[in-house]
Amino acid sequence: TTSGVCEGDMSSWRNLAYAGAVGCAALFILMLGMPESPAFLHANGHLDAARKVLQRLRGAGADVEGELVALANAGAENEDVDEFNMSDKEAGEKKPLLTALW
């Protein structure tokens, strides 16, 4: 009589795992169709790709040149900002970050 209970328990957790896997697979497939960020593309020198992505997001007839200029201006303003570097931090400053990542 207890083997039937165990089989039922095994079946339910497996179904739960399958349901989670289906959701993850669906998100992965949808993610493949997402375009890169226009800001990322522009910052890395891929201006034509950034224009194409903006055109796709805004529609075929939309004027995206203003947004490209805004991206260029935003990039110019942020050029003097240093990147985050863990080696610049003291040991006491690293602990909250490592705790948050755990």
PDB file of C-alpha atoms in Angstrom:
ATOM      1  CA  THR A   1       0.000   0.000   0.000  1.00  0.00           C
ATOM      2  CA  THR A   2       2.851   2.403   0.645  1.00  0.00           C
ATOM      3  CA  SER A   3       4.336   1.855  -2.834  1.00  0.00           C
ATOM      4  CA  GLY A   4       1.258   3.478  -4.381  1.00  0.00           C
ATOM      5  CA  VAL A   5       1.771   6.554  -2.202  1.00  0.00           C
ATOM      6  CA  CYS A   6       5.433   6.785  -3.175  1.00  0.00           C
ATOM      7  CA  GLU A   7       4.622   6.467  -6.860  1.00  0.00           C
ATOM      8  CA  GLY A   8       2.054   9.233  -6.535  1.00  0.00           C
ATOM      9  CA  ASP A   9       4.585  11.470  -4.818  1.00  0.00           C
ATOM     10  CA  MET A  10       7.189  10.747  -7.490  1.00  0.00           C
ATOM     11  CA  SER A  11       4.710  11.471 -10.229  1.00  0.00           C
ATOM     12  CA  SER A  12       3.703  14.823  -8.763  1.00  0.00           C
ATOM     13  CA  TRP A  13       7.241  16.181  -8.373  1.00  0.00           C
ATOM     14  CA  ARG A  14       8.126  15.008 -11.861  1.00  0.00           C
ATOM     15  CA  ASN A  15       5.097  16.795 -13.294  1.00  0.00           C
ATOM     16  CA  LEU A  16       6.125  19.933 -11.431  1.00  0.00           C
ATOM     17  CA  ALA A  17       9.655  19.664 -12.838  1.00  0.00           C
ATOM     18  CA  TYR A  18       8.293  19.154 -16.355  1.00  0.00           C
ATOM     19  CA  ALA A  19       6.039  22.195 -16.016  1.00  0.00           C
ATOM     20  CA  GLY A  20       9.003  24.304 -14.926  1.00  0.00           C
ATOM     21  CA  ALA A  21      11.116  22.993 -17.793  1.00  0.00           C
ATOM     22  CA  VAL A  22       8.407  23.828 -20.325  1.00  0.00           C
ATOM     23  CA  GLY A  23       8.239  27.396 -19.014  1.00  0.00           C
ATOM     24  CA  CYS A  24      12.021  27.791 -19.175  1.00  0.00           C
ATOM     25  CA  ALA A  25      12.152  26.361 -22.690  1.00  0.00           C
ATOM     26  CA  ALA A  26       9.423  28.750 -23.841  1.00  0.00           C
ATOM     27  CA  LEU A  27      11.290  31.744 -22.405  1.00  0.00           C
ATOM     28  CA  PHE A  28      14.524  30.591 -24.034  1.00  0.00           C
ATOM     29  CA  ILE A  29      12.856  30.286 -27.436  1.00  0.00           C
ATOM     30  CA  LEU A  30      11.252  33.723 -27.079  1.00  0.00           C
ATOM     31  CA  MET A  31      14.595  35.195 -26.013  1.00  0.00           C
ATOM     32  CA  LEU A  32      16.177  34.091 -29.292  1.00  0.00           C
ATOM     33  CA  GLY A  33      13.936  36.521 -31.169  1.00  0.00           C
ATOM     34  CA  MET A  34      14.832  39.521 -28.998  1.00  0.00           C
ATOM     35  CA  PRO A  35      17.037  42.128 -30.661  1.00  0.00           C
ATOM     36  CA  GLU A  36      20.172  43.542 -29.055  1.00  0.00           C
ATOM     37  CA  SER A  37      19.774  46.841 -27.262  1.00  0.00           C
ATOM     38  CA  PRO A  38      20.230  49.802 -29.615  1.00  0.00           C
ATOM     39  CA  ALA A  39      22.270  51.539 -26.906  1.00  0.00           C
ATOM     40  CA  PHE A  40      24.624  48.548 -26.617  1.00  0.00           C
ATOM     41  CA  LEU A  41      25.022  48.298 -30.374  1.00  0.00           C
ATOM     42  CA  HIS A  42      25.670  52.028 -30.721  1.00  0.00           C
ATOM     43  CA  ALA A  43      28.190  52.045 -27.860  1.00  0.00           C
ATOM     44  CA  ASN A  44      30.132  49.241 -29.561  1.00  0.00           C
ATOM     45  CA  GLY A  45      30.248  50.963 -32.930  1.00  0.00           C
ATOM     46  CA  HIS A  46      27.509  48.977 -34.708  1.00  0.00           C
ATOM     47  CA  LEU A  47      25.587  52.020 -35.923  1.00  0.00           C
ATOM     48  CA  ASP A  48      23.799  50.297 -38.809  1.00  0.00           C
ATOM     49  CA  ALA A  49      22.652  47.454 -36.569  1.00  0.00           C
ATOM     50  CA  ALA A  50      21.413  49.972 -33.957  1.00  0.00           C
ATOM     51  CA  ARG A  51      19.479  51.804 -36.691  1.00  0.00           C
ATOM     52  CA  LYS A  52      17.910  48.528 -37.902  1.00  0.00           C
ATOM     53  CA  VAL A  53      16.864  47.518 -34.383  1.00  0.00           C
ATOM     54  CA  LEU A  54      15.333  50.933 -33.698  1.00  0.00           C
ATOM     55  CA  GLN A  55      13.543  50.794 -37.045  1.00  0.00           C
ATOM     56  CA  ARG A  56      12.177  47.355 -36.179  1.00  0.00           C
ATOM     57  CA  LEU A  57      11.009  48.494 -32.741  1.00  0.00           C
ATOM     58  CA  ARG A  58       9.479  51.806 -33.850  1.00  0.00           C
ATOM     59  CA  GLY A  59       7.992  50.682 -37.161  1.00  0.00           C
ATOM     60  CA  ALA A  60       9.019  50.852 -40.797  1.00  0.00           C
ATOM     61  CA  GLY A  61       8.144  54.515 -41.335  1.00  0.00           C
ATOM     62  CA  ALA A  62       9.509  55.915 -38.063  1.00  0.00           C
ATOM     63  CA  ASP A  63      12.339  58.437 -38.026  1.00  0.00           C
ATOM     64  CA  VAL A  64      14.989  57.036 -35.680  1.00  0.00           C
ATOM     65  CA  GLU A  65      17.812  59.469 -36.439  1.00  0.00           C
ATOM     66  CA  GLY A  66      16.905  61.612 -33.428  1.00  0.00           C
ATOM     67  CA  GLU A  67      17.209  58.619 -31.137  1.00  0.00           C
ATOM     68  CA  LEU A  68      20.577  57.705 -32.652  1.00  0.00           C
ATOM     69  CA  VAL A  69      21.811  61.242 -31.992  1.00  0.00           C
ATOM     70  CA  ALA A  70      20.511  60.978 -28.413  1.00  0.00           C
ATOM     71  CA  LEU A  71      22.387  57.677 -27.994  1.00  0.00           C
ATOM     72  CA  ALA A  72      25.568  59.306 -29.298  1.00  0.00           C
ATOM     73  CA  ASN A  73      25.158  62.225 -26.878  1.00  0.00           C
ATOM     74  CA  ALA A  74      24.491  59.884 -23.950  1.00  0.00           C
ATOM     75  CA  GLY A  75      27.585  57.879 -24.843  1.00  0.00           C
ATOM     76  CA  ALA A  76      29.713  61.022 -25.013  1.00  0.00           C
ATOM     77  CA  GLU A  77      28.508  62.099 -21.557  1.00  0.00           C
ATOM     78  CA  ASN A  78      29.392  58.709 -20.040  1.00  0.00           C
ATOM     79  CA  GLU A  79      32.876  58.355 -21.549  1.00  0.00           C
ATOM     80  CA  ASP A  80      34.564  59.802 -18.477  1.00  0.00           C
ATOM     81  CA  VAL A  81      32.859  57.346 -16.105  1.00  0.00           C
ATOM     82  CA  ASP A  82      35.247  54.647 -14.883  1.00  0.00           C
ATOM     83  CA  GLU A  83      34.212  51.024 -15.068  1.00  0.00           C
ATOM     84  CA  PHE A  84      33.620  49.096 -11.859  1.00  0.00           C
ATOM     85  CA  ASN A  85      36.706  47.176 -10.806  1.00  0.00           C
ATOM     86  CA  MET A  86      36.733  44.830  -7.800  1.00  0.00           C
ATOM     87  CA  SER A  87      40.508  45.196  -7.351  1.00  0.00           C
ATOM     88  CA  ASP A  88      39.969  48.871  -6.428  1.00  0.00           C
ATOM     89  CA  LYS A  89      37.788  47.929  -3.454  1.00  0.00           C
ATOM     90  CA  GLU A  90      38.992  47.335   0.084  1.00  0.00           C
ATOM     91  CA  ALA A  91      38.223  43.990   1.741  1.00  0.00           C
ATOM     92  CA  GLY A  92      35.442  45.520   3.856  1.00  0.00           C
ATOM     93  CA  GLU A  93      33.746  46.967   0.788  1.00  0.00           C
ATOM     94  CA  LYS A  94      33.655  43.604  -0.998  1.00  0.00           C
ATOM     95  CA  LYS A  95      31.762  41.739   1.711  1.00  0.00           C
ATOM     96  CA  PRO A  96      28.283  43.307   1.113  1.00  0.00           C
ATOM     97  CA  LEU A  97      28.645  42.765  -2.625  1.00  0.00           C
ATOM     98  CA  LEU A  98      29.654  39.130  -2.212  1.00  0.00           C
ATOM     99  CA  THR A  99      26.806  38.592   0.261  1.00  0.00           C
ATOM    100  CA  ALA A 100      24.328  40.023  -2.245  1.00  0.00           C
ATOM    101  CA  LEU A 101      25.663  37.781  -5.006  1.00  0.00           C
ATOM    102  CA  TRP A 102      25.421  34.684  -2.828  1.00  0.00           C
TER     103      TRP A 102
END
